XYZ file of C-alpha atoms in Angstrom:
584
model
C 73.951 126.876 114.202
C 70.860 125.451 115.659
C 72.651 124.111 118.718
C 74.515 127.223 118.942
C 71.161 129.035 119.235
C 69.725 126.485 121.532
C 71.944 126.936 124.545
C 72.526 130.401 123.826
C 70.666 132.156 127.164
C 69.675 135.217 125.335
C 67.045 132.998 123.495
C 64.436 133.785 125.355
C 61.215 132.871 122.927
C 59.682 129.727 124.073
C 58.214 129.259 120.275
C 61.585 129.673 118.755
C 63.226 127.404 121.128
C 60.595 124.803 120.264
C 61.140 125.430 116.538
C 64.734 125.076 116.829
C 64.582 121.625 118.496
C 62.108 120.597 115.626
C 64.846 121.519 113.232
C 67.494 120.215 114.917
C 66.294 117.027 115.097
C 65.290 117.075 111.891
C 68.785 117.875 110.990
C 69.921 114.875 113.169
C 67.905 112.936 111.128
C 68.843 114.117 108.169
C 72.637 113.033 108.886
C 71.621 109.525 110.317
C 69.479 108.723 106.563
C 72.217 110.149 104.981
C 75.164 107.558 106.974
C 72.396 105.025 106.161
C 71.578 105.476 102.360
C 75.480 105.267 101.912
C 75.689 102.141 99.427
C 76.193 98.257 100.995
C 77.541 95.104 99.215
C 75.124 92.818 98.532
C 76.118 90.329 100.613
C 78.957 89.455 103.065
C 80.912 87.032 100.446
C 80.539 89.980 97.945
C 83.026 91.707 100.515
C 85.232 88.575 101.016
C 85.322 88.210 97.469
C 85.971 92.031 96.722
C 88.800 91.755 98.942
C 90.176 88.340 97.820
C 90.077 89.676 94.354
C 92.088 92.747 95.244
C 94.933 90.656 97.935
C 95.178 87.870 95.210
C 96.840 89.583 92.556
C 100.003 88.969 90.439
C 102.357 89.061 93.433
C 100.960 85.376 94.036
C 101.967 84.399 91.250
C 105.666 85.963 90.008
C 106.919 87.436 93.554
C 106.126 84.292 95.994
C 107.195 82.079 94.150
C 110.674 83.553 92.862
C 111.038 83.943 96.966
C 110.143 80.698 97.990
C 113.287 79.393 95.252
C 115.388 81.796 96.458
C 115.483 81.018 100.299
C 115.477 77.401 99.621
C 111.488 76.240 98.728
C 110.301 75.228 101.997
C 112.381 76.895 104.099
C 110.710 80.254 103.208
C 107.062 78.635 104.290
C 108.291 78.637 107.993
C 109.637 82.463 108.032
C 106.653 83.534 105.972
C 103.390 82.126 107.833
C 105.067 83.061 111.409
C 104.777 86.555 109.561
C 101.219 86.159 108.876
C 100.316 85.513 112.217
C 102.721 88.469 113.451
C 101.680 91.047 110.916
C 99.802 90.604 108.068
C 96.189 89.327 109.913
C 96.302 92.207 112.728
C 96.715 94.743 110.421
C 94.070 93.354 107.935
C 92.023 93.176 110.841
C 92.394 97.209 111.716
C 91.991 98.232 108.395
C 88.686 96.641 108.262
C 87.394 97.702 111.796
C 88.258 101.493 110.752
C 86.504 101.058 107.547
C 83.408 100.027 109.143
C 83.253 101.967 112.069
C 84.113 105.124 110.178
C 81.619 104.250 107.251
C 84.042 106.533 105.283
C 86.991 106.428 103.031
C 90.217 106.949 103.720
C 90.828 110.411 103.991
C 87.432 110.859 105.964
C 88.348 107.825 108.117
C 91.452 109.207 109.571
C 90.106 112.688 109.725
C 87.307 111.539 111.601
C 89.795 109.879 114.302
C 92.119 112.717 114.337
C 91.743 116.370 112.232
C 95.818 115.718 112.402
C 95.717 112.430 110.870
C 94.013 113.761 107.417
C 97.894 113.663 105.658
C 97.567 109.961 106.266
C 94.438 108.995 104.244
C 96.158 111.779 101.530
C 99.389 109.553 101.336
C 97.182 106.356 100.530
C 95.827 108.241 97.789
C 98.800 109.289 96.163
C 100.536 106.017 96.587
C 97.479 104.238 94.822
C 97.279 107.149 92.147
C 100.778 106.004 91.312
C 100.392 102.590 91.225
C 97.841 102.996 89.012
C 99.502 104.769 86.462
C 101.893 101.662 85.932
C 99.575 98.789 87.320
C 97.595 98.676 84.367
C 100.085 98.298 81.842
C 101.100 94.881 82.961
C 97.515 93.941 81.559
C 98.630 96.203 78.337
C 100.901 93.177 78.224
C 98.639 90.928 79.204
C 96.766 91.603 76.235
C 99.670 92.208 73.860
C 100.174 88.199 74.725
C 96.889 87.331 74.885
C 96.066 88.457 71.168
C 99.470 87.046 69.562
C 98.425 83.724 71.167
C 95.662 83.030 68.487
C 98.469 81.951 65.701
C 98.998 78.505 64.266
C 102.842 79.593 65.916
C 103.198 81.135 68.997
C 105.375 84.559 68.033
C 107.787 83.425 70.851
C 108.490 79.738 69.802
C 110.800 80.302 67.026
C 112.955 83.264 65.604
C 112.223 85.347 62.923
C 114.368 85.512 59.698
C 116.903 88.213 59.163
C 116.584 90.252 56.508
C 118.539 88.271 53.950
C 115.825 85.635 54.768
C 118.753 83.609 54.744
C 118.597 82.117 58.364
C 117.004 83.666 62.002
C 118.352 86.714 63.350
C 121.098 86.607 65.415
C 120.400 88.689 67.875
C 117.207 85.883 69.244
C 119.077 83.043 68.511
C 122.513 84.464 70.618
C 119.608 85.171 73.473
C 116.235 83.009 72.802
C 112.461 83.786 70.842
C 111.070 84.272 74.624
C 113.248 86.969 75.480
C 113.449 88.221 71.738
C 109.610 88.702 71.816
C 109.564 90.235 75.096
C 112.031 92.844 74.971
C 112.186 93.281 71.045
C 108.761 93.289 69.707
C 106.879 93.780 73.000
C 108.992 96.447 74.924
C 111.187 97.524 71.612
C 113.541 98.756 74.925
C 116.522 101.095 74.161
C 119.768 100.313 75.517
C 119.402 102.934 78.362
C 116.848 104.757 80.198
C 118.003 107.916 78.529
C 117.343 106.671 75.445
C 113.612 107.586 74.741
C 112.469 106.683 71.520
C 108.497 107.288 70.373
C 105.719 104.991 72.021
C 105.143 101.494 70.965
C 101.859 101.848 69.490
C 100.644 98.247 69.749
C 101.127 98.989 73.555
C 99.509 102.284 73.564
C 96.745 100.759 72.376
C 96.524 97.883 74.444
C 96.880 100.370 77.370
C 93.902 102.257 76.544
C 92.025 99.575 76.069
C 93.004 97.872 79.671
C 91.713 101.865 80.628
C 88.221 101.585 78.606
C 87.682 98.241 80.280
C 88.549 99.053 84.043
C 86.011 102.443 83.429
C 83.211 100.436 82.242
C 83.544 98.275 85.417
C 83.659 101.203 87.751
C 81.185 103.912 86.391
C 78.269 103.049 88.335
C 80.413 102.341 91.929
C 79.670 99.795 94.217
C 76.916 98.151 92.244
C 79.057 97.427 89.390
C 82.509 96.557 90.844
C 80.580 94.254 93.335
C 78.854 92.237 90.223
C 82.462 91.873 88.577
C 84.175 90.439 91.786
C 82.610 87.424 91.594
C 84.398 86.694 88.527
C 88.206 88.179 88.587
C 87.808 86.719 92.295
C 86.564 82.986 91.121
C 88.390 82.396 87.377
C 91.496 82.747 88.577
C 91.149 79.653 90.715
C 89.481 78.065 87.582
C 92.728 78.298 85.268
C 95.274 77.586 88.357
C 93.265 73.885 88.890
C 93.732 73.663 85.023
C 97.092 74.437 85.116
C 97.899 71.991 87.893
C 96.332 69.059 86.879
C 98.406 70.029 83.165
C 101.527 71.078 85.217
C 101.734 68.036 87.075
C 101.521 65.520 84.015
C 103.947 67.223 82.515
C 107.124 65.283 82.169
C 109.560 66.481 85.370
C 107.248 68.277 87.100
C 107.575 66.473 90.171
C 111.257 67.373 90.478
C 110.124 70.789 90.650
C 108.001 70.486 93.468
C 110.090 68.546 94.946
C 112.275 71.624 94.878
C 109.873 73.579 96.325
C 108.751 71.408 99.884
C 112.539 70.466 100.063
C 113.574 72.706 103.289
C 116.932 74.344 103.520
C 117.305 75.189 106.706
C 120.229 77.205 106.734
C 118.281 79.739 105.375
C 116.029 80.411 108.758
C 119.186 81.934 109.861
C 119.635 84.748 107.286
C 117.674 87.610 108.817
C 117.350 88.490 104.948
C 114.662 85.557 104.694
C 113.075 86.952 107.407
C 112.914 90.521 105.913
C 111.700 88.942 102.560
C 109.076 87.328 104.239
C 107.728 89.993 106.096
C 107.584 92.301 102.706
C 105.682 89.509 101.198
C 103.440 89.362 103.532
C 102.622 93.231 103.908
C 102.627 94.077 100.402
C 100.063 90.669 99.346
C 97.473 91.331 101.511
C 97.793 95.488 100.046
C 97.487 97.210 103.269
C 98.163 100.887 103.520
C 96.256 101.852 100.196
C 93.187 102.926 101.579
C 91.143 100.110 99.535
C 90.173 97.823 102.736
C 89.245 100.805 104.394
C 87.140 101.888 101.573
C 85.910 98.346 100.768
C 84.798 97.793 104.433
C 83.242 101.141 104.622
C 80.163 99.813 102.810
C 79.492 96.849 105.188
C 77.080 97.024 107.633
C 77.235 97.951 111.145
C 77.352 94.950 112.650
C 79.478 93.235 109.873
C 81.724 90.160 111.260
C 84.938 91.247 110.152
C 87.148 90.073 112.544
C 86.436 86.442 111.022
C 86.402 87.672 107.783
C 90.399 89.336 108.209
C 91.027 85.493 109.282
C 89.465 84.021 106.437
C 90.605 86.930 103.786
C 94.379 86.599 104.538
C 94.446 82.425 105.010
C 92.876 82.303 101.223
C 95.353 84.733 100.160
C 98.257 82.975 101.640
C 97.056 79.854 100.709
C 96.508 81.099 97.155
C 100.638 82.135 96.958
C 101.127 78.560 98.177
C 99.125 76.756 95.657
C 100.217 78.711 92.918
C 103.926 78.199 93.676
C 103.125 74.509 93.436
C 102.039 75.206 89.901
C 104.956 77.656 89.280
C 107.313 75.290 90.341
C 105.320 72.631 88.250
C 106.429 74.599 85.494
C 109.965 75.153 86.693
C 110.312 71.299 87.077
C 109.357 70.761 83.199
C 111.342 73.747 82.037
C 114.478 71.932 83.831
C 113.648 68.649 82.435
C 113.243 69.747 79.224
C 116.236 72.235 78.935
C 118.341 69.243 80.718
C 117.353 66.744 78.279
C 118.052 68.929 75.470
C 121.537 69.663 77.080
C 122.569 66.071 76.989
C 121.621 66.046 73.621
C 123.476 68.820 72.369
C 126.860 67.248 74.328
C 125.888 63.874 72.857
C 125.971 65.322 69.223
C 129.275 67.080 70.341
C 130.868 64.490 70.807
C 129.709 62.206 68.210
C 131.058 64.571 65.563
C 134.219 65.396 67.305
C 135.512 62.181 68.049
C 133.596 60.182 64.900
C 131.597 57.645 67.298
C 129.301 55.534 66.229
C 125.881 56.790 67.425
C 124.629 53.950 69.473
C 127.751 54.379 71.471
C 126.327 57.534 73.823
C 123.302 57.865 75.071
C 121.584 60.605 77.045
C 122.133 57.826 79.976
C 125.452 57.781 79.792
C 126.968 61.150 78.311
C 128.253 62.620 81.284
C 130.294 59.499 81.625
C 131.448 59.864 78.366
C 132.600 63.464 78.454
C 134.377 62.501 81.791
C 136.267 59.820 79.837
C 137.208 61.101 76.589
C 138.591 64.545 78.508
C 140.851 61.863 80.466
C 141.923 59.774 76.870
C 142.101 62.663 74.485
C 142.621 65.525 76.488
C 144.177 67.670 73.271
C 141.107 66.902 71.416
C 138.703 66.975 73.972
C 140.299 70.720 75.110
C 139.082 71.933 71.606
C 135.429 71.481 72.669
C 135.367 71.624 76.173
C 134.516 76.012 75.711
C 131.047 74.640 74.073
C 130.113 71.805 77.555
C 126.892 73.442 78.686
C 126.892 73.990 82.565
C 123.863 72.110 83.603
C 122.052 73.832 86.566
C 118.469 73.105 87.668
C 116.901 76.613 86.436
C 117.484 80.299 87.181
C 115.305 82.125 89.413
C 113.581 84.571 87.533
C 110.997 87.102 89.025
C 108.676 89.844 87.898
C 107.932 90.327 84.461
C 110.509 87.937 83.643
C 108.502 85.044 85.168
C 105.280 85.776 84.000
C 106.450 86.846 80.417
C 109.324 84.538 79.856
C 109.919 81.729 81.646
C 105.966 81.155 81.633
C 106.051 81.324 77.809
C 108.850 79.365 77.067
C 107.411 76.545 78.773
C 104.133 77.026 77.223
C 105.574 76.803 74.054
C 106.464 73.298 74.168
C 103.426 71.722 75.300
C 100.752 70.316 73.238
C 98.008 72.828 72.162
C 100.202 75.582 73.426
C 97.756 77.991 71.746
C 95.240 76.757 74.051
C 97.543 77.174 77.126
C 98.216 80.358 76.061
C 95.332 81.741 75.969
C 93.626 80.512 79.701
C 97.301 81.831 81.185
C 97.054 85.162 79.546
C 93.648 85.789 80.687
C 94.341 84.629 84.184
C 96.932 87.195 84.159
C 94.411 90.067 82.939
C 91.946 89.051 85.538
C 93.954 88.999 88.380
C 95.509 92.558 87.235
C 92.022 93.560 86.271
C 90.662 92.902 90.445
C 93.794 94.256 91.788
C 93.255 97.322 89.950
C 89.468 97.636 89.909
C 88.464 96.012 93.624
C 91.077 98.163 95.340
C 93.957 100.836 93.534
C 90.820 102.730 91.635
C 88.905 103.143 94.350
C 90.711 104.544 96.972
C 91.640 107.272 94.184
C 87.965 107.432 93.015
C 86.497 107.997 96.933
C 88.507 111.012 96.969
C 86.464 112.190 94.001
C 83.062 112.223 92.423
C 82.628 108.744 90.637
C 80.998 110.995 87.965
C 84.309 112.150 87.474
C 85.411 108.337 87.258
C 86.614 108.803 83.391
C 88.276 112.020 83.886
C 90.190 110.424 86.056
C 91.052 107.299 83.925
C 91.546 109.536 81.081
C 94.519 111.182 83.316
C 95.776 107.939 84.225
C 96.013 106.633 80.982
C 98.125 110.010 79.554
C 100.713 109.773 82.234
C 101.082 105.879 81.723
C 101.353 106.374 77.666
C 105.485 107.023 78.875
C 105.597 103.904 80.174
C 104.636 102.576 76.842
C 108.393 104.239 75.197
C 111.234 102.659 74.032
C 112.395 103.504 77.739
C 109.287 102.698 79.438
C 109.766 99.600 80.787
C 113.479 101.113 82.830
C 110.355 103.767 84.570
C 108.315 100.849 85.344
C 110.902 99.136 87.217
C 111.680 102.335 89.213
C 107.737 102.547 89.610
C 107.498 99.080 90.876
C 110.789 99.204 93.159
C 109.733 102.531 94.767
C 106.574 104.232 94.658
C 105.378 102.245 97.188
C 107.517 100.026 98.963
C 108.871 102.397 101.827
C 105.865 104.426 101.796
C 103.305 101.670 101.821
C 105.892 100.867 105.164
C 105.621 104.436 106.931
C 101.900 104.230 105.867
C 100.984 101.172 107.857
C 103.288 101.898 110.465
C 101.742 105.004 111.235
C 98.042 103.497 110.987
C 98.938 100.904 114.357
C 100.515 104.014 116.458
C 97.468 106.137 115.267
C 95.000 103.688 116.211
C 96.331 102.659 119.605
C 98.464 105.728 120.804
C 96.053 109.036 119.248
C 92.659 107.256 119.143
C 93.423 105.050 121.903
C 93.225 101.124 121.932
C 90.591 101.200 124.776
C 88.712 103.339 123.090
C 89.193 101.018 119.700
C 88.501 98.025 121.752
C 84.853 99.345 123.108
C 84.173 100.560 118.835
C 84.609 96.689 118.328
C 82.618 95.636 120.817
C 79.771 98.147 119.577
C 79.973 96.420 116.060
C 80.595 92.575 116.915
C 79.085 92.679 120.457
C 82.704 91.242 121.953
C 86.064 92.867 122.793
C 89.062 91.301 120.366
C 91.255 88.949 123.127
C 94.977 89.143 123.838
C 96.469 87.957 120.568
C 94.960 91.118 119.053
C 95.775 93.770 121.851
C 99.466 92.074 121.898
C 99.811 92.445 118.132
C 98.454 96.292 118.045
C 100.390 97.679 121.116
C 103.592 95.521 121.055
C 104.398 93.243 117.822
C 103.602 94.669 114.794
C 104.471 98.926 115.427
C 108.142 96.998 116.318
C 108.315 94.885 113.512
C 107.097 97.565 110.921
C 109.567 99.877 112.536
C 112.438 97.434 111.920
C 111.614 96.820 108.721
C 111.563 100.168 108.144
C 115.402 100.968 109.388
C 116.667 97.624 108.018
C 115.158 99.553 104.319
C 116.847 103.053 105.157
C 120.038 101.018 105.889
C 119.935 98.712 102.851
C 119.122 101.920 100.511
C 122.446 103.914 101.960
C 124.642 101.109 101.902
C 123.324 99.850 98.282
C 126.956 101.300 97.131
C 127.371 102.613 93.244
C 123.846 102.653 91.918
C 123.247 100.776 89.123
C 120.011 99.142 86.534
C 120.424 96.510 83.909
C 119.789 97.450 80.310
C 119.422 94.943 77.632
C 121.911 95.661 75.082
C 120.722 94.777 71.054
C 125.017 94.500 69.814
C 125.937 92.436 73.213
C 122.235 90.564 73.408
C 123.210 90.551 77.698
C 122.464 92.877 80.812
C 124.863 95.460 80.326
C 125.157 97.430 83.787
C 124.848 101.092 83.725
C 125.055 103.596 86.070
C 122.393 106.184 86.838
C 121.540 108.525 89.570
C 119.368 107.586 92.803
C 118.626 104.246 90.938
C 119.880 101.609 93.228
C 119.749 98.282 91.744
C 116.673 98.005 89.709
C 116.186 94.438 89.184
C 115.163 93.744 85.415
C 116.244 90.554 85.053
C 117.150 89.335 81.728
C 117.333 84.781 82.046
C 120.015 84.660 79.829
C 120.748 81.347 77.532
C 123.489 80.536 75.950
């Protein structure tokens, strides 16, 4: 209004026209104390570490590795870090420099760029609202774990007795107490999805008190959340170093990372490596929620962030790397173990069925054994041969099924398991605990007053209460498969075009300059304009094709009477990956 008045010829009081510029300056300054007084970290590691503790999350530590064993250990490492360089650092590195420049969140950010652009920052928002209703109650599990580790007997080491107390039930010993105590008495899933049920209310308390403990850390904003980083950033890295030098003396743990740096080359030829990389990539470092933005809003001007983007994704690359070498650790004793007890079980077999003595076989010298009594009593041998145990290195098992099953079953048999137990389980709760708290909660909470912070955990933790059913855990899948994968995708894609075809890379370039007093060089300018809006857009049509040509739709239910993934058809579902590591 004051400008308005100011160049309006009309005006024609010299006093008034001096007044005005008095206010309007005043005004000016007003604005510029305001943009100022906006809250800072600390420090420039409290920003690395905000944003390591929000890109290092439980994706390091299920999805990499279950990829890395699926496209043949090391051959994934090649596709995957050419994918870092191509996409994952130049977007980190946008993110950031809009953050900063804008000094806003994500909604303000893009509206500030374009008035057109506002949708964008909205659709970051929503897709971190809904990860948030189901993030959090992996660290309802989390605890559930964590508090049933502090028995003389872990609750998944050995089957409970039927209700005869005559012997275990059958139904964990057909399957195994692992998978028993995950799906039984920590899920208690239905058979189906349509099959409700009440809430678990061991969950539905563990859920709100996951809520209670992310509000507590987020009440008072930056102040708070920026104290807390420094742990759920550091203790992670604490229990992993345990966990290797432990995972490493355990016996075969070498021939699981072995596994792992063993390339298989063939698989640099199946554009589905490729695509698999690229996901990882995009989906670890959590771009297109709004939280870098956010985070980097409350650096200051002159902030290096193009050095931090380097150093943010390398740790967070490197951190997928290092723990798949304790993952793997893990899967290397798992296969020794189950191996050994394999041979075993044959060696008994055949003891009993053919009445040798029992120096005779050896676990050295079964399989030669089996090979020659199926040649010289192949009538008797035929009798048995239905109960030979395949022997296979290990299944790959991802998700919820590595962290809560394969994880625990090898905890189980080490020494002071309880102890094991316990440092696992709260590695898990603090890396779900900075994911959630350093980025999901705040690109929600920027959109509102953080006064409002528990209102808005208080809504979060009523809508995730139904993933805490009978059913819940069949809505969590369809949650985690896709409320944000293709829209995370179109997000991010959009973000590059925005920033170098509506605001103009030029114009971005000189915005750099202003903060870090250089222009970014060629890599960056190629990446922006040319590499990454192509690969994003590929990826995107490669997901559209996949989805249409997924065929019947299906999910796998775990069945009580069959104790197996029964497959089940159900609308727009298409092949929801609950995996179930079945033993026999």
């Amino acid at each position: 209004l004051a400008f308005h008045q100011l160049t309006n010829p009309i005006l024609g009081n010299p006093t008034d026209r001096l007044s005005l510029q008095i206010e309007l300056k005043d005004i000016t300054i007003i604005i510029i104390m305001s943009k100022e007084a906006r809250p800072s970290w600390d420090s420039p590691m409290q920003f690395v570490l905000a944003c390591v503790s929000y890109a290092v999350g439980l994706g390091n530590v299920w999805r990499f590795p279950y990829l890395c064993q699926m496209h043949g250990g090391g051959g994934f490492l090649i596709p995957y870090l050419l994918m870092l360089i191509l996409e994952g650092i130049p977007l980190f590195y946008i993110e950031l420099a809009i953050g900063q420049k804008m000094r806003l969140g994500s909604i303000g950010a893009w509206m500030a760029i374009s008035p057109y652009l506002g949708g964008l920052g909205i659709a970051s928002v929503v897709t971190s609202m809904y990860l948030c209703l189901y993030y959090n109650v992996i660290n309802a599990w989390s605890f559930w774990y964590l508090f049933h580790s502090f028995q003389s007997v872990l609750p998944w080491a050995e089957c409970p007795v039927n209700a005869n107390r005559t012997g275990y039930l059958e139904e964990c010993e057909v399957a195994s107490p692992t998978q028993y105590f995950f799906y039984r008495e920590t899920l208690n899933i239905s058979s189906s999805i349509d099959e409700n049920g009440g809430l678990h209310m061991g969950q539905a308390l563990c859920l709100l008190l996951a809520w209670i403990i992310v509000y507590l850390f987020i009440v008072r904003g930056v102040k708070s959340t920026g104290v807390v980083v420094y742990f759920t950033a550091t203790f992670p890295y604490v229990v992993l170093i345990i966990y290797l030098i432990r995972g490493v003396t355990l016996h075969g743990a070498w021939n699981g990372v072995k596994y792992m740096f063993t390339p298989k080359l063939e698989q640099l030829v199946n554009p589905q490596t490729w695509i698999n990389a690229a996901t990882q990539i995009f989906f670890s470092l959590g771009l297109g929620f709004g939280s870098l933005i956010a985070f980097s809003s409350y650096n200051h001007h002159n902030n290096d962030f193009e050095k931090q983007a380097v150093i943010i994704s390398l740790i967070n690359s490197g951190t997928s790397v290092f723990a798949s070498i304790v993952t793997f650790s893990i899967y290397g004793f798992k296969a020794t173990f189950n191996y050994e007890s394999c041979l075993e079980r044959m060696r008994l077999l055949c003891l009993n069925a053919f009445d040798l003595s029992e120096e005779s076989i050896s676990a050295g010298n079964v399989t030669e054994w089996i090979h020659y009594l199926n040649i010289t009593h192949p009538e008797s041998f035929a009798a048995i041969a239905s109960k030979i145990e395949h022997l296979l290195f290990v299944q790959a098992v991802e998700g919820t099924g590595l962290a809560f099953i394969v994880y625990s079953e090898a905890i189980k048999n080490m020494p002071l398991s309880q102890l094991w137990s316990v440092l696992y389980f709260i590695m898990l709760l603090l890396l779900g605990m900075g994911t959630l708290l350093s980025g999901l909660v705040w690109s929600v909470m920027l959109v509102f007053l953080w006064s409002l912070a528990g209102l808005v955990c208080l809504l979060c933790l009523l809508l995730g209460f139904g993933f805490t059913s009978r059913s819940g855990n069949y809505w969590f899948t369809i949650f985690n498969e896709y409320a944000a994968t293709l829209s995370l995708l179109f997000i991010v894609f959009l973000e590059v075009i925005s920033v170098c075809y509506v605001y103009g890379l030029r114009r971005f370039e000189r915005d750099i300059e202003d903060m870090l007093g250089h222009r970014p060089n060629w890599y960056w300018k190629v990446m922006w304009a040319a590499v990454s809006p192509l690969l994003l857009f590929s990826l995107f049509i490669f997901y559209i094709i996949n989805y249409i040509q997924g065929g019947t739709p299906t999910y796998q239910a775990w069945d009580k009477d069959l104790v197996r993934s029964g497959f089940s058809n159900i609308t727009k579902i298409n092949n929801l990956k609950m995996k179930t590591n079945q033993s026999k």
